[in-house]
XYZ file of C-alpha atoms in Angstrom:
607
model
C 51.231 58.663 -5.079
C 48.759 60.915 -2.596
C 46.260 60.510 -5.230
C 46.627 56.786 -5.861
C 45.947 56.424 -1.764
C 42.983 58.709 -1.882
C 41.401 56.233 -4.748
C 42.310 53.469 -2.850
C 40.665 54.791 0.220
C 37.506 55.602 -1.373
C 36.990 52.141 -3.497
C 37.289 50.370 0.211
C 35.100 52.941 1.890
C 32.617 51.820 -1.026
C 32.940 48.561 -0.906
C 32.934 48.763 3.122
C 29.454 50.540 2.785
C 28.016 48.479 -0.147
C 28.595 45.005 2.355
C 26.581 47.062 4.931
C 23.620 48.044 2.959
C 23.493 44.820 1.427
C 23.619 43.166 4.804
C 21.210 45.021 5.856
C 18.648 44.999 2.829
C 18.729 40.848 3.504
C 17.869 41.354 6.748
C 14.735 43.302 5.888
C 14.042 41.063 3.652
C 14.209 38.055 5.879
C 12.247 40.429 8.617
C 9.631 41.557 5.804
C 9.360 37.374 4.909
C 9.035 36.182 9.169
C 6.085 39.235 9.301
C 4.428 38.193 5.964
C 4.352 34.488 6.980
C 2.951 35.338 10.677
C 0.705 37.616 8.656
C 1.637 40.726 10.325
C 0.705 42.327 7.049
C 1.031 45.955 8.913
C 4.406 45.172 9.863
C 5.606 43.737 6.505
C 4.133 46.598 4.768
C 6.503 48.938 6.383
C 9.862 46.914 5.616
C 8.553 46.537 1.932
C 8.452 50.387 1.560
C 11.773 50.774 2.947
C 13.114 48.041 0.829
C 11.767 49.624 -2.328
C 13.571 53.104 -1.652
C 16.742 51.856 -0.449
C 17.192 49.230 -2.932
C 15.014 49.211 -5.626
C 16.488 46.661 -8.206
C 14.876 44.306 -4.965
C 11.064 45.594 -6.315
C 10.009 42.859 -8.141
C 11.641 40.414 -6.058
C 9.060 41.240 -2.982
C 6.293 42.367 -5.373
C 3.763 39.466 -5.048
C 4.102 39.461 -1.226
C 3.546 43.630 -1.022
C 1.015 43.415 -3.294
C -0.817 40.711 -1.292
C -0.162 42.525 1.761
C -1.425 45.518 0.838
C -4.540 44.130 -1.073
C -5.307 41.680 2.709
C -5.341 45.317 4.113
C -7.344 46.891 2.001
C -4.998 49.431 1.033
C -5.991 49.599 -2.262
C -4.951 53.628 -3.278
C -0.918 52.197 -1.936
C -1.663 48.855 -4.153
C -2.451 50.974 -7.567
C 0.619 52.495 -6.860
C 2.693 49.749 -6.121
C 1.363 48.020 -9.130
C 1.881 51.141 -11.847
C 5.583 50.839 -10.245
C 5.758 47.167 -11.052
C 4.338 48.131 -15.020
C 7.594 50.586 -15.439
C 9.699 48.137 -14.183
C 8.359 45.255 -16.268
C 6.636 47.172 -19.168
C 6.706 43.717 -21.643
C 5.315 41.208 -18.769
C 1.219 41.102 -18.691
C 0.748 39.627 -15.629
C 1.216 43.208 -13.620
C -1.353 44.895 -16.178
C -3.323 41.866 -15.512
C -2.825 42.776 -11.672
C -4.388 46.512 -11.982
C -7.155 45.077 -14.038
C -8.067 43.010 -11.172
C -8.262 45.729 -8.423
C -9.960 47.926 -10.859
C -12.840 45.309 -11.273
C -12.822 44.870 -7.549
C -13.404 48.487 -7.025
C -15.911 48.593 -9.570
C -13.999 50.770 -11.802
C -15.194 50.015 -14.944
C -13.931 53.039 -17.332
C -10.508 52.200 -15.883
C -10.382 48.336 -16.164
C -11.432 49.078 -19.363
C -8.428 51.026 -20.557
C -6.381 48.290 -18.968
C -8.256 45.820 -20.585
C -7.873 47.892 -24.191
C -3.778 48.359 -23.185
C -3.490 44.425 -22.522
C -5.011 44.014 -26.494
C -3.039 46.950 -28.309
C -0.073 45.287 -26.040
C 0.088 41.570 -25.708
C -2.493 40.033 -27.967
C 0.323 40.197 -30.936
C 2.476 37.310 -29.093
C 1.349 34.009 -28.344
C 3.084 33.432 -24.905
C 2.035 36.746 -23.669
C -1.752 36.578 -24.970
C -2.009 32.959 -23.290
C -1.327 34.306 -19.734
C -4.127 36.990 -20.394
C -6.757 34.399 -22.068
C -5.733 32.130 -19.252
C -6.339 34.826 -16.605
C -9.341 36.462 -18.140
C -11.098 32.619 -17.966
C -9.868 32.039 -14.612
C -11.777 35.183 -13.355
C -14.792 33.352 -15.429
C -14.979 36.266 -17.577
C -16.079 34.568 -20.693
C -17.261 37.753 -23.105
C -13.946 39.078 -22.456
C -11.589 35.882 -22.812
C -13.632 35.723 -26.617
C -13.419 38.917 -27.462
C -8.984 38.949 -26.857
C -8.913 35.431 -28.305
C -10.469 37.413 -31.521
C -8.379 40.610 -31.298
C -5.433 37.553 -31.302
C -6.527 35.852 -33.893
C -5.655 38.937 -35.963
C -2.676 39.383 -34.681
C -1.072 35.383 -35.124
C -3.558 32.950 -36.811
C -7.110 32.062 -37.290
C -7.435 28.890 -35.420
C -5.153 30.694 -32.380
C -6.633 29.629 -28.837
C -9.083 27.220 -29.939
C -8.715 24.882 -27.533
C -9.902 27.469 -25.150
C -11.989 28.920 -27.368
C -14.103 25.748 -27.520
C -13.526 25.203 -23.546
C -15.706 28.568 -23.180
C -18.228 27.972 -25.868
C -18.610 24.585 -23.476
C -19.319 26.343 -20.471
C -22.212 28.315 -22.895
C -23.394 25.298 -23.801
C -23.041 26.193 -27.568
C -22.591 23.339 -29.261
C -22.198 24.748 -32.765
C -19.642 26.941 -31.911
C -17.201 24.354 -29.357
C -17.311 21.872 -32.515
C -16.368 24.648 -34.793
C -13.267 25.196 -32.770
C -12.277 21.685 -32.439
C -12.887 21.272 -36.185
C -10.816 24.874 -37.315
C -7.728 23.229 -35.375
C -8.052 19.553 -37.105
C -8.036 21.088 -40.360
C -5.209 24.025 -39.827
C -3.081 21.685 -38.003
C -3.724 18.084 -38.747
C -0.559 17.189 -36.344
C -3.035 17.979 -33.312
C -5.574 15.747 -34.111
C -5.284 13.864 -31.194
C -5.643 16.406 -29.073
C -9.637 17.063 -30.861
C -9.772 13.678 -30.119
C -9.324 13.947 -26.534
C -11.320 16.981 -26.362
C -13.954 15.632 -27.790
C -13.627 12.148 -26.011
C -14.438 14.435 -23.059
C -17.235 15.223 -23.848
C -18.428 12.468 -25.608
C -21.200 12.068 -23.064
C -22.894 15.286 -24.639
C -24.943 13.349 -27.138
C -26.368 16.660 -29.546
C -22.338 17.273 -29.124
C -21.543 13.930 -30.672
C -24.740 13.609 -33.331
C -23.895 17.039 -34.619
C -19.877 16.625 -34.938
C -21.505 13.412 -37.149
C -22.910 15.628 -39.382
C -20.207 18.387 -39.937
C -17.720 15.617 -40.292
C -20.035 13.971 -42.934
C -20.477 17.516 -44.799
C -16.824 18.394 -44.478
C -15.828 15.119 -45.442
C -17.970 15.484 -48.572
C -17.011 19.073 -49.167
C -13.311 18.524 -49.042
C -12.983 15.101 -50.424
C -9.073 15.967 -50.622
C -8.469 16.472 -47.115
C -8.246 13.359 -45.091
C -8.355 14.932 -41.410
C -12.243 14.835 -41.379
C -12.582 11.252 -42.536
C -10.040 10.442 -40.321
C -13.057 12.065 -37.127
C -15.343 10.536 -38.859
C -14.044 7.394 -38.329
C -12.415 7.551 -35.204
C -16.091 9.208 -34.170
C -18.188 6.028 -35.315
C -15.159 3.723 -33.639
C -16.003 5.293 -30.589
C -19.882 4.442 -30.498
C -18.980 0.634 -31.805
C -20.270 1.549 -35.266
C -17.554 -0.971 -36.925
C -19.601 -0.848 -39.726
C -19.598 2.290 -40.360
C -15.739 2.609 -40.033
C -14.801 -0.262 -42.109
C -16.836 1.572 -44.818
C -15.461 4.773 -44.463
C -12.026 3.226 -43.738
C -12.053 0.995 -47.428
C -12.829 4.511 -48.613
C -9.723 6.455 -46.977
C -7.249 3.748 -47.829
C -8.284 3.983 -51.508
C -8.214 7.565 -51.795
C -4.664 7.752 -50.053
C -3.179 4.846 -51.103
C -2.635 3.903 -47.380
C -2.008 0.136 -48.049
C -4.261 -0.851 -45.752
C -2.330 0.762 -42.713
C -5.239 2.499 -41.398
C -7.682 -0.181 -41.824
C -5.352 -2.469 -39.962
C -5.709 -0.222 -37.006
C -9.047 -0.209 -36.823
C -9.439 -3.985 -37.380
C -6.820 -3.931 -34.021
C -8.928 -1.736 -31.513
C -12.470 -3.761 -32.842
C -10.237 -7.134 -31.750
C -8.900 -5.135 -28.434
C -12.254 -4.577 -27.745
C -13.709 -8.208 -28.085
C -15.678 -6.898 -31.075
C -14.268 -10.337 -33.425
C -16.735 -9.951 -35.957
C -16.222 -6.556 -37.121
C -12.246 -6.900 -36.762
C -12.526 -9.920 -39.169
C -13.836 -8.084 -41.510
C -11.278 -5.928 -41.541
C -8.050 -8.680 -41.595
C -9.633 -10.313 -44.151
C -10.496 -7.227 -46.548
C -6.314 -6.132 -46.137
C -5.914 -10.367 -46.835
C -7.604 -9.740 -50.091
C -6.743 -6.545 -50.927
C -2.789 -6.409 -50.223
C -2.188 -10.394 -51.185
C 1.593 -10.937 -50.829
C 1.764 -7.968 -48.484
C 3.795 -7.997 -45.335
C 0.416 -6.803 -44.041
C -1.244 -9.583 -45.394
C 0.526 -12.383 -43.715
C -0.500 -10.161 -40.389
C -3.766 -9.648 -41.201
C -4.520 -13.488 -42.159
C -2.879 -14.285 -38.310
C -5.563 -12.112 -36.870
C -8.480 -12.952 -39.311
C -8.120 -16.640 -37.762
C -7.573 -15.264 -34.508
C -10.857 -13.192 -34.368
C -12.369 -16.115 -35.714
C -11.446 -18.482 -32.749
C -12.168 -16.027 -30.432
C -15.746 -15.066 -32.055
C -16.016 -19.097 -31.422
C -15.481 -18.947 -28.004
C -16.559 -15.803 -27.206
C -19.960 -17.203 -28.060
C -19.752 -20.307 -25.952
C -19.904 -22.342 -29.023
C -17.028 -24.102 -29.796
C -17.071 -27.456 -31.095
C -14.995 -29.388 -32.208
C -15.435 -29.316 -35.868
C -15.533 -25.681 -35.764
C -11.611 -25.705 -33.818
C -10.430 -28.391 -36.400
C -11.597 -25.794 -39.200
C -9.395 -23.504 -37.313
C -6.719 -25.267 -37.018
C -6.885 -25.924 -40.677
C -6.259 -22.384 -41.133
C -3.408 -21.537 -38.793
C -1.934 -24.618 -40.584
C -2.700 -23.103 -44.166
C -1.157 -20.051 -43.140
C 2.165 -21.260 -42.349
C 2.761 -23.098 -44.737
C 2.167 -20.541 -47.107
C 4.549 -17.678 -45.202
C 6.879 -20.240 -43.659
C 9.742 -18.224 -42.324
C 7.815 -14.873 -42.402
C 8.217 -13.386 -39.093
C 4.255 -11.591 -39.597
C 3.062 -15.100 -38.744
C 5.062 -16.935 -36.320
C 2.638 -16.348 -33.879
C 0.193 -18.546 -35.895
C 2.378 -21.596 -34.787
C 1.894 -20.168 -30.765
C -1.789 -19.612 -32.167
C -2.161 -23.209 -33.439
C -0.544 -25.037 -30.646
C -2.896 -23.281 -28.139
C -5.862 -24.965 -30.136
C -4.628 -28.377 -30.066
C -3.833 -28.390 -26.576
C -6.466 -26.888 -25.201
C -9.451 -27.588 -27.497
C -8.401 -31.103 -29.795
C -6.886 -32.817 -27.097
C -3.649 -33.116 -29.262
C -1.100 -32.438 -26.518
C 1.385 -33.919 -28.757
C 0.487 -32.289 -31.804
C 0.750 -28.722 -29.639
C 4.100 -29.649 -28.745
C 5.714 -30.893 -32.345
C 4.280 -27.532 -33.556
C 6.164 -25.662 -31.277
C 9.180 -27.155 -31.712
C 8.974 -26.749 -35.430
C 8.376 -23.049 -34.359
C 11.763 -23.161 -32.068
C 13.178 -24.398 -35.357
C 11.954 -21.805 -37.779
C 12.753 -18.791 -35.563
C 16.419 -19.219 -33.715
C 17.044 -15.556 -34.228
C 13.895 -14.482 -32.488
C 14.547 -14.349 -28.859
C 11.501 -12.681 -27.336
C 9.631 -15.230 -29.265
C 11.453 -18.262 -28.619
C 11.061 -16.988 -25.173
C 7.337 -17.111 -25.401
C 7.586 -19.957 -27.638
C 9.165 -22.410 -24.567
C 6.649 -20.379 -22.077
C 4.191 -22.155 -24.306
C 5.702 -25.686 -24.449
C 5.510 -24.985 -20.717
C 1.713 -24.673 -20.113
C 1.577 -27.743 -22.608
C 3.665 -29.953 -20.245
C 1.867 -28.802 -17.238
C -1.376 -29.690 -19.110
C -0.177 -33.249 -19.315
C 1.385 -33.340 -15.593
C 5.004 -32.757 -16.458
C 5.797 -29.492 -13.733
C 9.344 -30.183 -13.308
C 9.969 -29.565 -17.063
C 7.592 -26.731 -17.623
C 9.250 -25.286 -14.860
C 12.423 -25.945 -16.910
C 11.010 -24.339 -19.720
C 9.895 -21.305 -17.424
C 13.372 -20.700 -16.341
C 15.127 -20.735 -19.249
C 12.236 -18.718 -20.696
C 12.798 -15.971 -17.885
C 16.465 -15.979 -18.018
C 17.001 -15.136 -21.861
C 14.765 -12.039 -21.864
C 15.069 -10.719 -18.546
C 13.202 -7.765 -17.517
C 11.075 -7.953 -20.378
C 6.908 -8.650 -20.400
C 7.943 -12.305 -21.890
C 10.394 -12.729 -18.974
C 7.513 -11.379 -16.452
C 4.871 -13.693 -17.782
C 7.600 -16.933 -17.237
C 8.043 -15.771 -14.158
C 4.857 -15.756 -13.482
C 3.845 -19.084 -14.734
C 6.878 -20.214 -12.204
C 5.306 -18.277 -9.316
C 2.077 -20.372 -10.036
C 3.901 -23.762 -10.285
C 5.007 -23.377 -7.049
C 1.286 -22.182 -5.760
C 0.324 -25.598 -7.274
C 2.471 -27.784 -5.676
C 1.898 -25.761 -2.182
C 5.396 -23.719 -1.900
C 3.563 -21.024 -0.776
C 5.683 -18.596 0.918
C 8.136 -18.830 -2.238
C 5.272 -18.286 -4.458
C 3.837 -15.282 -2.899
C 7.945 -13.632 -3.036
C 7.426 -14.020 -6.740
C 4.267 -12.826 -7.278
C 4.566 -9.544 -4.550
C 7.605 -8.818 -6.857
C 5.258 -9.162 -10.216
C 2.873 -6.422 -8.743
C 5.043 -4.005 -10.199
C 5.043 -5.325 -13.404
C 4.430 -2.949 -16.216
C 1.997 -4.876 -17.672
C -1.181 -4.443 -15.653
C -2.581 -7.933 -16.715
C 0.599 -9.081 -15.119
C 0.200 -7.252 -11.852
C -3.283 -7.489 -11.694
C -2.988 -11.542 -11.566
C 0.026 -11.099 -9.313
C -1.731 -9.155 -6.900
C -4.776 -11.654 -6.630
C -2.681 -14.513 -6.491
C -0.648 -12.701 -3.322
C -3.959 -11.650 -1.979
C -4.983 -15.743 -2.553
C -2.191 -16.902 -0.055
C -1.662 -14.325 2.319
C -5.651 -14.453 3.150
C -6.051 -18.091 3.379
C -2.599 -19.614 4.668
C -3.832 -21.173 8.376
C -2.809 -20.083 12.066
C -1.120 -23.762 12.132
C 0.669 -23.609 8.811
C -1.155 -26.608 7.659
C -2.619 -25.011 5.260
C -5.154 -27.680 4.214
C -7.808 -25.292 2.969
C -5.139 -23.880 1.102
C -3.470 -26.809 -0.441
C -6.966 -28.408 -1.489
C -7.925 -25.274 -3.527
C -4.332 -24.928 -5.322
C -4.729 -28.388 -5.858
C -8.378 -27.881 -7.531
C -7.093 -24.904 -9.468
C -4.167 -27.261 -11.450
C -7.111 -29.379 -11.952
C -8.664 -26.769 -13.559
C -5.703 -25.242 -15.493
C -5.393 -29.362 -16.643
C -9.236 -28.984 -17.752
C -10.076 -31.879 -15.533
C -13.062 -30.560 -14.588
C -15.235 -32.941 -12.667
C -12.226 -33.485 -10.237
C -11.654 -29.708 -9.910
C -15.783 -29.785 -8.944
C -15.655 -32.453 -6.236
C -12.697 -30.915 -4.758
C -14.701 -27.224 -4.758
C -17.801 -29.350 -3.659
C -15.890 -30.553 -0.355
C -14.233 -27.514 0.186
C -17.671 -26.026 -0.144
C -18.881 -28.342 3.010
C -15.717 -28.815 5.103
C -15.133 -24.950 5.432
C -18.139 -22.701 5.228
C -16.593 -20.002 7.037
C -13.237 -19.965 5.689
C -12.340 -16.486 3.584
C -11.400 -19.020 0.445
C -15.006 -19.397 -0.149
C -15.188 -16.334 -2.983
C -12.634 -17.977 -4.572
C -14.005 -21.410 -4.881
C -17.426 -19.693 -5.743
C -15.288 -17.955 -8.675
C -13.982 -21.407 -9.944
C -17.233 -22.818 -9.682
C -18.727 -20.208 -11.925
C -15.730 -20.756 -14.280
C -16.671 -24.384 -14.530
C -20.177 -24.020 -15.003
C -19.557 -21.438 -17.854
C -17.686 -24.370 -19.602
C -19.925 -26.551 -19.108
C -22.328 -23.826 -20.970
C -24.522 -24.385 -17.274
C -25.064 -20.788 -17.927
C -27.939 -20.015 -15.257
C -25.649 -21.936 -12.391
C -22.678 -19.772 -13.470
C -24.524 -16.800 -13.334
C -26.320 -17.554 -10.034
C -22.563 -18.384 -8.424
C -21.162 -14.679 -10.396
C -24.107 -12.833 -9.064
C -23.488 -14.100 -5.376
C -20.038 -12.978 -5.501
C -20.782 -9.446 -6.415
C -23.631 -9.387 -4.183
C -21.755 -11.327 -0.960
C -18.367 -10.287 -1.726
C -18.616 -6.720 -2.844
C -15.334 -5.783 -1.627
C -13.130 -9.011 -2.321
C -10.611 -9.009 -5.195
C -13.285 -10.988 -7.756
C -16.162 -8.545 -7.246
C -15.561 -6.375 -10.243
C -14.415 -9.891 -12.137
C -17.851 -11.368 -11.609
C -19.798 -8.173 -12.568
C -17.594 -8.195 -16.140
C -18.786 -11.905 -16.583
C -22.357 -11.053 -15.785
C -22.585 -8.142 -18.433
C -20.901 -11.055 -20.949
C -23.097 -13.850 -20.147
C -26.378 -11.452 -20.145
C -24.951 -9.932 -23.839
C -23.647 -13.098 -25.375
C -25.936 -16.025 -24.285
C -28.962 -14.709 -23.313
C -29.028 -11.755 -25.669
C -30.752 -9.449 -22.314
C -28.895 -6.039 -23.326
C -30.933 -4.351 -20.236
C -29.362 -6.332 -17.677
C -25.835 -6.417 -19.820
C -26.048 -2.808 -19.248
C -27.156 -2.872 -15.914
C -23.781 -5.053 -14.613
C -21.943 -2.516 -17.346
C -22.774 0.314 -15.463
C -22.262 -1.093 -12.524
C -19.208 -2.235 -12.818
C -17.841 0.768 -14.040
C -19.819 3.213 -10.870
C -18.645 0.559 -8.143
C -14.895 -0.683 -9.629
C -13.876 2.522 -11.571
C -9.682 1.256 -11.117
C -10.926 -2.159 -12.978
C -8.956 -3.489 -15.993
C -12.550 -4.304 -17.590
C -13.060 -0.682 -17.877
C -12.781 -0.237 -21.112
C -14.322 -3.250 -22.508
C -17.598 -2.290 -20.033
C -17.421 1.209 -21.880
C -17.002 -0.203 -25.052
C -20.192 -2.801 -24.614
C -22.577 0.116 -23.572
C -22.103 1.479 -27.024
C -22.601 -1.252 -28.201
C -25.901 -1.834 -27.238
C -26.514 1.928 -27.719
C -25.293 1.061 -31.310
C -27.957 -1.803 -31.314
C -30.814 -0.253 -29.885
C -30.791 2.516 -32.948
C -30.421 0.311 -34.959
């Protein structure tokens, strides 16, 4: 019984003494934190010592603030110390070998940074997470011979193409082109799965023009040399799609979706970024090679759809759209739904074809039996049928029926909600009430579309908000106001000449008034339709000259660098508002389509 006390005893006197010390080891370690923080490095210093002989499983908790300590005061014998402690304790983490090469550099030790350097090899370069903090580290410190000469030793020890990202991120910084492109090109062909990421890398740099030309030519040779692998074509493609050589790409792409029996997958791709990025022409070609090719095809009926659509737009896109030429199109959209009636590849032929007749044939009622026969066809379909009665909408507001478009818009908005088909309805009700001067309700709809996902969406949301709340009057009579929402139906209606008077008066009756950009923008919008191509570009060019900083600056530059590529065929000046647009509005939506055209004419001028 005596001895059962004495155990007793002695387990609370342990216990008793272990609450004390590990009291008071947190309250040296919340001292040694308050001194490090007020960096009283001196003071800190002390309570880490103490910490690390009375409780040393505590070490590498306060190691990176004693080792910063000491290395602020210059303590750097203590530091090697405190370091070579932290390497028992953690033999199989880098990072504190990593640490003692560092002072050893600082102190110009080079025999000993060197045996660090040779331990860090023999120890980490055989495992991939432990290598990358040393390759990482070693090209933080900038020190490029040795960052390529681990990345080898690694390359050993794991796989030949290990690192090559950074590999190629240091031959960069060399400026050795050959050997960056070799990197990029040893990763595409180990691991096809990344190809994207050469992609990126190279998309990075694709301002490096000897970069670019000679990744041409090793693609080509590779291409040629392993005929089996389809990674390089693949570059080669993507490579020539990103200079705007869609020649080039539909060549090589024919080619690829032969020798891999793709079924036109691929080339349908490429035919989609060339339409994306207003180059018609060249995506034509492609729709109508997988037409041909893949007859019968669910990708057939597709491509046909978008073979007439680059067509229409190639029409307009060059200013030149008569009405002979839009019947011809029409024809088309007809053929092709007639022929895959029911298919749901092509019911947006019937959205396609109704858009013509209303707004170029002046066959409002034709537009409308044509989507009701696409209501019909497609009950199931509800995003469509959505977009379908969004449609029938504009149609009725074309012909000055707003009550039931906005009907239409509703009902539209209500059986998709929170989808991009119920955002654009509700924007298209947002705008009816613009038009019939409900502002205040309109501008509740459209600050709520600014957070669209769809940055078309938001973008004409936040212009439209930025429209009212800039140009409602002190009075609330908003005349200014009412005249130019009044102009812009007008203008949505295609009655032109009214819209113009309207503008003219507005134009005379309130010089001053901060609407004026606008009604110079609708002005310019006009003239372009009218193909009055020097008044619309005199009107565009005093907007980005007068109204730098208003919401249509960077919308007037974009219709600049179209008007000087398409009409009057002055690729200097297209790439002078190119550029510019892309310096002064970097955020812009036309981004891409700017970047896009300057290849273009880069394309051109080699040619």
């Amino acid at each position: 019984m005596e001895k059962i006390q004495k155990t007793w005893w002695f387990s609370c006197l342990f216990a008793v003494l272990s609450t004390n010390l590990c009291a008071q080891i947190n309250m040296q370690l919340s001292l040694a934190k308050e001194y490090y923080q007020k960096g009283e490095c001196d003071k800190a210093i002390a309570e880490y010592k103490s910490i690390s002989r009375e409780a040393s499983e505590y070490f590498l908790v306060i190691y990176p603030q004693y080792k910063d300590c000491l290395w602020r005061s210059r303590l750097f014998k203590d530091l090697e110390k405190v370091i070579e402690t932290a390497i028992k304790e953690a033999p199989d983490n880098p990072l504190y070998r990593i640490d003692l090469l560092e002072l050893y550099e600082h102190e110009n030790q080079s025999r000993q940074a060197e045996r660090v350097y040779r331990q860090l090899v023999d120890k980490f370069a055989g495992s991939y997470e432990q290598a990358m903090a040393v390759v990482h580290w070693l090209m933080d410190k900038q020190q490029w011979s040795r960052a390529k000469d681990f990345i080898t030793q690694a390359r050993r020890r794991l796989y030949e193409y290990a690192f090559a990202i950074e590999m190629a991120e240091i031959y960069a910084i060399e400026q050795n082109i050959e050997g960056m492109l070799n990197e990029y090109l040893l990763i595409a062909y180990n691991d096809p799965a990344k190809i994207d990421l050469v992609k990126q890398a190279l998309q990075e740099q694709f301002d490096n023009e000897a970069l670019i030309q000679k990744a041409e030519q090793r693609m080509i040779e590779l291409s040629q040399r392993y005929p089996d692998e389809k990674v390089f074509l693949d570059l080669l493609i993507w490579l020539y799609v990103q200079r705007g050589d869609f020649d080039n790409a539909f060549l090589l792409s024919k080619a690829m979706d032969k020798r891999f029996h793709l079924s036109g997958q691929h080339l349908f791709q490429i035919g989609m970024i060339a339409y994306s990025n207003s180059a018609y022409e060249a995506a034509d070609r492609f729709f109508t090679y997988i037409k041909q090719q893949y007859k019968g095809s669910y990708l057939s009926y597709a491509a046909a759809r978008y073979s007439i659509a680059s067509k229409e737009a190639l029409i307009k896109q060059q200013g030149e759209h008569a009405k002979h030429q839009m019947q011809r199109i029409a024809e088309e959209y007809r053929r092709i739904i007639e022929e895959g009636r029911g298919r749901s590849e092509i019911k947006e032929a019937y959205t396609g074809l109704a858009f013509l007749y209303a707004n170029y044939l002046q066959q409002t009622d034709s537009a409308l039996l044509v989507l009701d026969e696409a209501l019909r066809s497609y009950p199931q379909e509800k995003e469509f049928i959505a977009w379908v009665k969004i449609q029938k909408g504009d149609v009725l507001l074309l012909i000055d029926q707003p009550w039931e478009a906005a009907l239409l818009y509703a009902q539209a908005e209500k059986e998709v909600k929170d989808s991009p088909v119920a955002y654009e309805a509700k924007l298209r009700r947002a705008k009816l009430f613009y038009y019939t001067g409900e502002f205040e309700l309109a501008k509740e709809y459209f600050d709520i579309l600014k957070a669209a996902t769809s940055r078309q969406i938001a973008n004409d949301a936040l212009q439209m908000s930025l429209l009212i709340s800039e140009n409602q009057d002190a009075d609330s009579s908003n005349h200014v106001l009412l005249t130019y929402a009044k102009a812009d139906l007008l203008f949505f209606q295609q009655q032109y000449s009214r819209a113009h008077l309207l503008l003219d008066s507005l134009r005379l009756s309130a010089g001053g008034h901060p609407i004026m950009d606008d009604v110079l923008w609708m002005q310019a919008k006009i003239a372009t339709h009218w193909k009055k191509y020097d008044e619309a570009a005199a009107l565009y060019q005093q907007i980005a000259e007068q109204y730098a900083y208003e919401i249509w600056a960077d919308d007037a530059l974009f219709e600049l660098m179209q008007l000087y590529f398409h009409q009057y065929r002055d690729y200097k000046k297209a790439e002078e508002y190119a550029l510019r647009l892309i310096k002064d509005h970097p955020d812009s939506i036309y981004i891409s389509q700017a970047r896009f055209l300057l290849q273009k004419i880069e394309q051109q001028q080699v040619n």
